[in-house]
Tab-separated table of C-alpha atoms and ligand atoms in Angstrom:
chain	number	residue	atom	x	y	z
A	1	MET	CA	-73.879	10.025	19.714
A	2	LEU	CA	-76.451	12.078	18.181
A	3	GLY	CA	-75.259	15.806	17.132
A	4	PHE	CA	-78.217	17.203	18.316
A	5	LYS	CA	-80.093	17.252	21.810
A	6	ALA	CA	-83.665	17.468	21.311
A	7	LEU	CA	-86.608	17.510	18.301
A	8	ILE	CA	-88.942	20.696	18.442
A	9	PHE	CA	-92.264	19.725	16.797
A	10	ASP	CA	-95.026	21.670	15.255
A	11	VAL	CA	-99.010	20.339	16.164
A	12	ASP	CA	-101.280	21.503	12.954
A	13	GLY	CA	-100.534	19.766	10.005
A	14	THR	CA	-97.272	18.286	11.832
A	15	LEU	CA	-98.171	15.872	14.593
A	16	ALA	CA	-101.401	15.701	12.584
A	17	ASP	CA	-104.198	16.454	10.255
A	18	THR	CA	-105.840	18.949	12.122
A	19	GLU	CA	-107.175	21.632	9.886
A	20	ARG	CA	-109.510	20.073	7.360
A	21	ASP	CA	-111.459	17.989	9.540
A	22	GLY	CA	-110.442	19.337	12.794
A	23	HIS	CA	-110.628	22.968	13.659
A	24	ARG	CA	-112.073	23.829	10.392
A	25	PRO	CA	-115.769	21.912	11.241
A	26	ALA	CA	-115.007	23.511	15.022
A	27	PHE	CA	-115.086	27.073	13.566
A	28	ASN	CA	-118.155	26.223	11.404
A	29	ALA	CA	-119.830	24.877	14.580
A	30	ALA	CA	-118.978	28.045	16.586
A	31	PHE	CA	-120.296	29.937	13.739
A	32	ALA	CA	-123.519	28.199	13.938
A	33	GLU	CA	-123.870	28.280	17.177
A	34	ALA	CA	-123.402	32.106	17.247
A	35	GLY	CA	-126.003	32.383	14.983
A	36	LEU	CA	-123.882	33.336	11.981
A	37	ASP	CA	-124.383	31.894	8.776
A	38	TRP	CA	-120.515	31.917	8.336
A	39	ARG	CA	-119.518	28.623	7.009
A	40	TRP	CA	-116.107	27.902	5.591
A	41	ASP	CA	-115.414	24.939	3.258
A	42	VAL	CA	-112.618	23.310	2.144
A	43	GLU	CA	-111.226	25.683	-0.516
A	44	ARG	CA	-112.219	28.904	1.707
A	45	TYR	CA	-109.945	27.781	4.870
A	46	GLY	CA	-106.984	26.565	2.942
A	47	ARG	CA	-106.729	30.457	2.215
A	48	LEU	CA	-107.485	31.360	5.294
A	49	LEU	CA	-104.777	29.505	6.443
A	50	ALA	CA	-102.286	31.396	5.120
A	51	VAL	CA	-103.444	33.586	8.419
A	52	THR	CA	-102.019	31.717	11.829
A	53	GLY	CA	-103.923	31.504	14.617
A	54	GLY	CA	-107.717	30.925	15.487
A	55	LYS	CA	-108.523	34.691	16.576
A	56	GLU	CA	-106.448	36.140	14.112
A	57	ARG	CA	-107.985	33.828	10.877
A	58	ILE	CA	-111.340	34.761	11.924
A	59	GLN	CA	-110.706	38.792	12.223
A	60	THR	CA	-108.949	38.372	8.469
A	61	TYR	CA	-112.302	36.436	7.241
A	62	ILE	CA	-114.329	39.706	8.966
A	63	GLU	CA	-112.195	42.188	7.164
A	64	GLU	CA	-112.150	40.115	3.456
A	65	GLU	CA	-115.874	39.717	4.146
A	66	GLY	CA	-116.638	43.354	5.382
A	67	VAL	CA	-118.600	42.052	8.081
A	68	GLU	CA	-120.724	44.699	10.068
A	69	LEU	CA	-120.848	43.454	13.556
A	70	ALA	CA	-123.331	45.355	16.043
A	71	PRO	CA	-122.024	48.821	16.904
A	72	SER	CA	-122.360	47.721	20.531
A	73	LEU	CA	-119.900	44.948	20.242
A	74	ASP	CA	-116.610	45.045	20.865
A	75	GLN	CA	-114.919	43.226	18.174
A	76	ALA	CA	-111.726	41.489	20.219
A	77	ASP	CA	-114.327	40.166	22.876
A	78	PHE	CA	-116.539	38.855	20.105
A	79	ILE	CA	-113.641	37.100	18.386
A	80	ALA	CA	-112.477	36.232	21.548
A	81	ALA	CA	-115.899	34.317	22.505
A	82	LEU	CA	-116.147	32.692	19.250
A	83	HIS	CA	-112.508	31.591	19.403
A	84	ARG	CA	-113.356	30.116	23.191
A	85	SER	CA	-116.413	28.179	21.320
A	86	LYS	CA	-114.646	27.300	18.577
A	87	THR	CA	-111.832	25.427	21.144
A	88	ARG	CA	-114.462	23.656	22.937
A	89	HIS	CA	-115.978	22.378	19.611
A	90	TYR	CA	-112.313	21.214	18.860
A	91	VAL	CA	-112.100	19.604	22.066
A	92	ALA	CA	-115.185	17.458	21.577
A	93	ARG	CA	-114.297	16.469	18.349
A	94	LEU	CA	-110.908	15.074	18.809
A	95	GLU	CA	-112.071	13.236	22.324
A	96	GLN	CA	-114.392	11.152	20.184
A	97	GLY	CA	-110.998	10.368	18.835
A	98	ALA	CA	-111.530	12.293	15.429
A	99	ILE	CA	-108.187	12.942	14.289
A	100	PRO	CA	-105.034	9.956	14.667
A	101	LEU	CA	-101.529	11.174	14.767
A	102	ARG	CA	-99.999	11.018	11.316
A	103	PRO	CA	-97.940	8.354	9.504
A	104	GLY	CA	-94.393	7.659	11.674
A	105	VAL	CA	-95.245	10.450	14.518
A	106	LEU	CA	-95.743	7.856	17.264
A	107	ARG	CA	-92.514	5.729	15.729
A	108	LEU	CA	-90.601	8.776	15.726
A	109	LEU	CA	-91.635	9.917	19.328
A	110	ARG	CA	-90.950	6.449	20.800
A	111	GLU	CA	-87.401	6.163	19.085
A	112	ALA	CA	-86.182	9.479	20.321
A	113	ARG	CA	-87.854	9.014	23.967
A	114	ASP	CA	-85.870	5.966	24.279
A	115	ALA	CA	-82.284	7.338	23.025
A	116	GLY	CA	-82.966	10.105	25.251
A	117	VAL	CA	-83.593	12.748	22.665
A	118	ARG	CA	-85.808	15.370	24.627
A	119	LEU	CA	-88.960	16.509	23.218
A	120	ALA	CA	-90.765	20.131	22.645
A	121	ILE	CA	-93.695	21.416	20.812
A	122	ALA	CA	-93.699	24.800	19.178
A	123	THR	CA	-97.136	25.697	18.067
A	124	THR	CA	-99.532	27.902	17.475
A	125	THR	CA	-102.787	26.607	18.917
A	126	THR	CA	-104.217	26.565	22.259
A	127	PRO	CA	-102.660	24.491	25.076
A	128	GLU	CA	-106.399	22.745	24.919
A	129	ASN	CA	-105.508	21.929	22.056
A	130	VAL	CA	-102.089	20.411	22.025
A	131	ASN	CA	-103.429	18.191	25.281
A	132	VAL	CA	-106.357	16.923	23.500
A	133	LEU	CA	-104.915	15.838	20.523
A	134	LEU	CA	-101.842	13.776	22.369
A	135	ASP	CA	-104.632	12.339	24.935
A	136	ASN	CA	-106.513	10.941	22.742
A	137	ALA	CA	-103.734	9.567	20.220
A	138	GLY	CA	-103.670	6.054	21.886
A	139	GLU	CA	-100.370	6.182	23.869
A	140	ALA	CA	-101.257	6.792	27.699
A	141	GLY	CA	-98.879	9.500	29.089
A	142	LEU	CA	-97.837	10.434	25.685
A	143	ARG	CA	-98.527	14.940	27.065
A	144	ASP	CA	-95.323	14.169	29.426
A	145	TRP	CA	-93.113	12.601	27.024
A	146	PHE	CA	-92.821	16.248	26.028
A	147	GLU	CA	-90.620	18.235	28.570
A	148	VAL	CA	-91.747	21.750	26.623
A	149	ILE	CA	-95.077	22.555	25.209
A	150	ALA	CA	-95.115	26.072	23.970
A	151	ALA	CA	-98.866	27.037	22.619
A	152	GLY	CA	-100.745	30.115	21.728
A	153	ASP	CA	-101.041	33.341	23.288
A	154	VAL	CA	-98.242	33.077	25.462
A	155	VAL	CA	-96.144	35.319	23.187
A	156	PRO	CA	-96.751	38.497	21.555
A	157	LEU	CA	-96.584	37.107	17.563
A	158	LYS	CA	-97.696	34.056	16.526
A	159	LYS	CA	-95.744	32.485	13.151
A	160	PRO	CA	-94.291	33.200	11.113
A	161	ALA	CA	-92.651	35.700	13.696
A	162	PRO	CA	-90.078	33.292	15.478
A	163	ASP	CA	-91.201	33.991	18.905
A	164	ILE	CA	-92.806	30.643	19.659
A	165	PHE	CA	-89.869	28.878	18.601
A	166	ILE	CA	-87.867	31.399	20.907
A	167	LEU	CA	-89.844	30.847	23.877
A	168	ALA	CA	-88.886	26.397	23.239
A	169	LEU	CA	-85.681	26.943	23.238
A	170	ALA	CA	-85.298	29.523	25.959
A	171	GLU	CA	-87.499	26.850	27.689
A	172	LEU	CA	-85.545	23.835	26.835
A	173	GLY	CA	-82.290	26.063	27.489
A	174	LEU	CA	-80.525	25.032	24.303
A	175	ASP	CA	-79.328	26.656	21.202
A	176	ALA	CA	-81.216	26.769	18.150
A	177	ARG	CA	-77.788	24.263	16.556
A	178	ASP	CA	-79.105	21.764	19.262
A	179	CYS	CA	-82.061	21.004	17.863
A	180	VAL	CA	-83.840	19.644	14.840
A	181	ALA	CA	-87.576	21.462	13.975
A	182	ILE	CA	-90.119	19.210	12.055
A	183	GLU	CA	-92.721	21.727	10.591
A	184	ASP	CA	-95.332	21.215	7.952
A	185	SER	CA	-96.001	24.620	6.581
A	186	ASP	CA	-94.426	27.962	5.059
A	187	ASN	CA	-95.354	30.250	7.825
A	188	GLY	CA	-93.887	27.251	10.006
A	189	VAL	CA	-90.584	27.387	8.234
A	190	ARG	CA	-90.167	30.882	8.365
A	191	SER	CA	-90.536	31.207	11.946
A	192	ALA	CA	-88.172	28.536	12.439
A	193	LEU	CA	-85.668	29.692	10.245
A	194	ALA	CA	-86.160	33.318	11.943
A	195	ALA	CA	-85.162	31.508	15.510
A	196	GLY	CA	-82.375	30.521	14.145
A	197	LEU	CA	-83.155	26.940	13.691
A	198	ARG	CA	-81.724	25.054	10.488
A	199	ALA	CA	-81.517	21.959	11.001
A	200	LEU	CA	-85.083	21.581	9.874
A	201	LEU	CA	-87.624	18.458	8.063
A	202	VAL	CA	-90.643	19.347	6.654
A	203	THR	CA	-93.492	16.780	6.264
A	204	VAL	CA	-95.974	18.571	3.585
A	205	ASN	CA	-100.032	17.823	3.695
A	206	ALA	CA	-102.527	18.376	1.543
A	207	TYR	CA	-103.088	21.975	2.365
A	208	THR	CA	-99.212	22.750	2.579
A	209	GLN	CA	-97.924	20.775	-0.725
A	210	GLY	CA	-96.531	23.160	-3.175
A	211	GLN	CA	-95.569	25.989	-0.329
A	212	ASP	CA	-92.240	27.907	-0.359
A	213	PHE	CA	-89.978	25.856	1.425
A	214	ARG	CA	-86.411	27.639	0.777
A	215	GLY	CA	-83.845	27.200	3.178
A	216	VAL	CA	-84.877	23.364	4.529
A	217	PRO	CA	-82.807	20.581	3.706
A	218	LEU	CA	-85.721	17.966	3.506
A	219	VAL	CA	-88.958	17.893	2.503
A	220	VAL	CA	-90.631	14.421	3.189
A	221	ASP	CA	-94.256	13.722	2.213
A	222	GLN	CA	-94.609	11.712	5.306
A	223	LEU	CA	-92.412	10.460	7.965
A	224	GLY	CA	-93.204	7.142	6.998
A	225	GLU	CA	-93.751	3.689	8.277
A	226	PRO	CA	-91.922	0.283	7.117
A	227	ALA	CA	-95.230	-0.518	5.379
A	228	ARG	CA	-95.675	2.578	3.750
A	229	PRO	CA	-92.397	4.531	3.004
A	230	ALA	CA	-92.056	8.376	3.056
A	231	ARG	CA	-90.921	9.939	-0.201
A	232	ALA	CA	-88.588	13.115	-0.638
A	233	LEU	CA	-89.742	16.129	-2.570
A	234	VAL	CA	-86.854	17.883	-1.497
A	235	GLY	CA	-83.511	16.568	-0.411
A	236	ASP	CA	-82.850	12.645	-0.056
A	237	LEU	CA	-83.596	10.254	2.210
A	238	ALA	CA	-80.486	8.420	1.577
A	239	GLY	CA	-81.757	5.271	0.289
A	240	GLN	CA	-84.072	5.230	4.497
A	241	PRO	CA	-87.820	4.267	3.663
A	242	LEU	CA	-88.702	6.262	6.605
A	243	VAL	CA	-87.570	9.241	8.987
A	244	ASP	CA	-85.744	8.130	12.177
A	245	LEU	CA	-82.698	9.163	14.010
A	246	ALA	CA	-80.158	8.470	12.531
A	247	LEU	CA	-82.003	10.199	9.368
A	248	LEU	CA	-82.350	13.446	11.329
A	249	ASP	CA	-78.549	13.295	12.576
A	250	ARG	CA	-77.117	13.135	9.401
A	251	LEU	CA	-79.696	16.309	8.250
A	252	HIS	CA	-78.055	17.767	11.427
A	253	ARG	CA	-74.441	17.141	10.944
A	254	ALA	CA	-75.002	18.173	7.225
A	255	THR	CA	-76.887	21.859	7.899
A	256	TYR	CA	-74.173	22.335	10.048
A	257	GLY	CA	-70.871	21.147	8.750
A	258	SER	CA	-69.822	18.415	10.855
A	259	VAL	CA	-70.181	15.541	8.602
B	1	XBP	C1	-101.727	26.343	12.891
B	1	XBP	C2	-102.592	27.274	13.330
B	1	XBP	C3	-103.255	27.393	14.019
B	1	XBP	C4	-104.752	26.233	14.082
B	1	XBP	C5	-106.121	26.639	14.918
B	1	XBP	O1	-101.065	26.176	14.144
B	1	XBP	O2	-102.507	28.473	12.005
B	1	XBP	O3	-104.178	28.687	13.915
B	1	XBP	O4	-105.796	26.438	12.803
B	1	XBP	O5	-105.588	27.177	16.490
B	1	XBP	P1	-99.043	25.378	14.540
B	1	XBP	P2	-106.139	27.902	17.146
B	1	XBP	O6	-99.172	24.951	12.799
B	1	XBP	O7	-98.347	26.552	14.566
B	1	XBP	O8	-99.495	24.041	15.239
B	1	XBP	O9	-107.818	27.848	16.918
B	1	XBP	O10	-106.191	27.715	18.318
B	1	XBP	O11	-105.249	29.407	16.831
B	2	MG	MG1	-98.349	23.274	11.350
């Protein structure tokens, strides 16, 4: 029997590599549509990712660039409208099948579902963005595999604050020690740790490799598929080519000292 009851997944960078080719071009399309000459290239966007949340990221850019908005404009309304447009562009891109799930994600989700492990999401992005990703992942009904989808502005503070993980735990009705969380970024890890989650797995990506993952027992390049073995950057895969429930159980038991 497994020592944990649920898996809590981050979305952007974890379920799929959405940032560089999903969110970033959607921001740029929204800027162009609004007649702004702002353009976030891959490198600039990487720096802006230190700020979680699209609206917060736009706000930071305005401050960094010293952008002067027309005095008649309410800044919060302006950013919110720009962000709604960004979400429309993002949804349109994903409906065209722009972003696949990362290697091993569907395999692990299937294994968890078959084993009766409960599935949840804790993300900074909007519910629309989560739904469009899951609905276009090539697995009919995938959205419904997740019992809890905690997303976006439903909590006062975004990651690295613990709020969204605390909400996911409350909606699951579980303690942090009953769960394993899967993240891709330092902000996500700080959020999960602050919510009391200790059994943590990080799957890095091009934007997050090299970040500080102190407190995380296992950091891998990806979850792995039989033909594409995972590689451990921190911790070890116990000789396995991929991250599966047995490995997560081992990680969970090692974390809570019940080996
Ligand atoms: C990652 C984020 C998000 C997205 C943009 O969230 O920081 O802000 O980049 O999404 P996570 P929105 O890894 O927690 O899923 O523009 O919808 O805010
Ligand atoms: Mg993430």
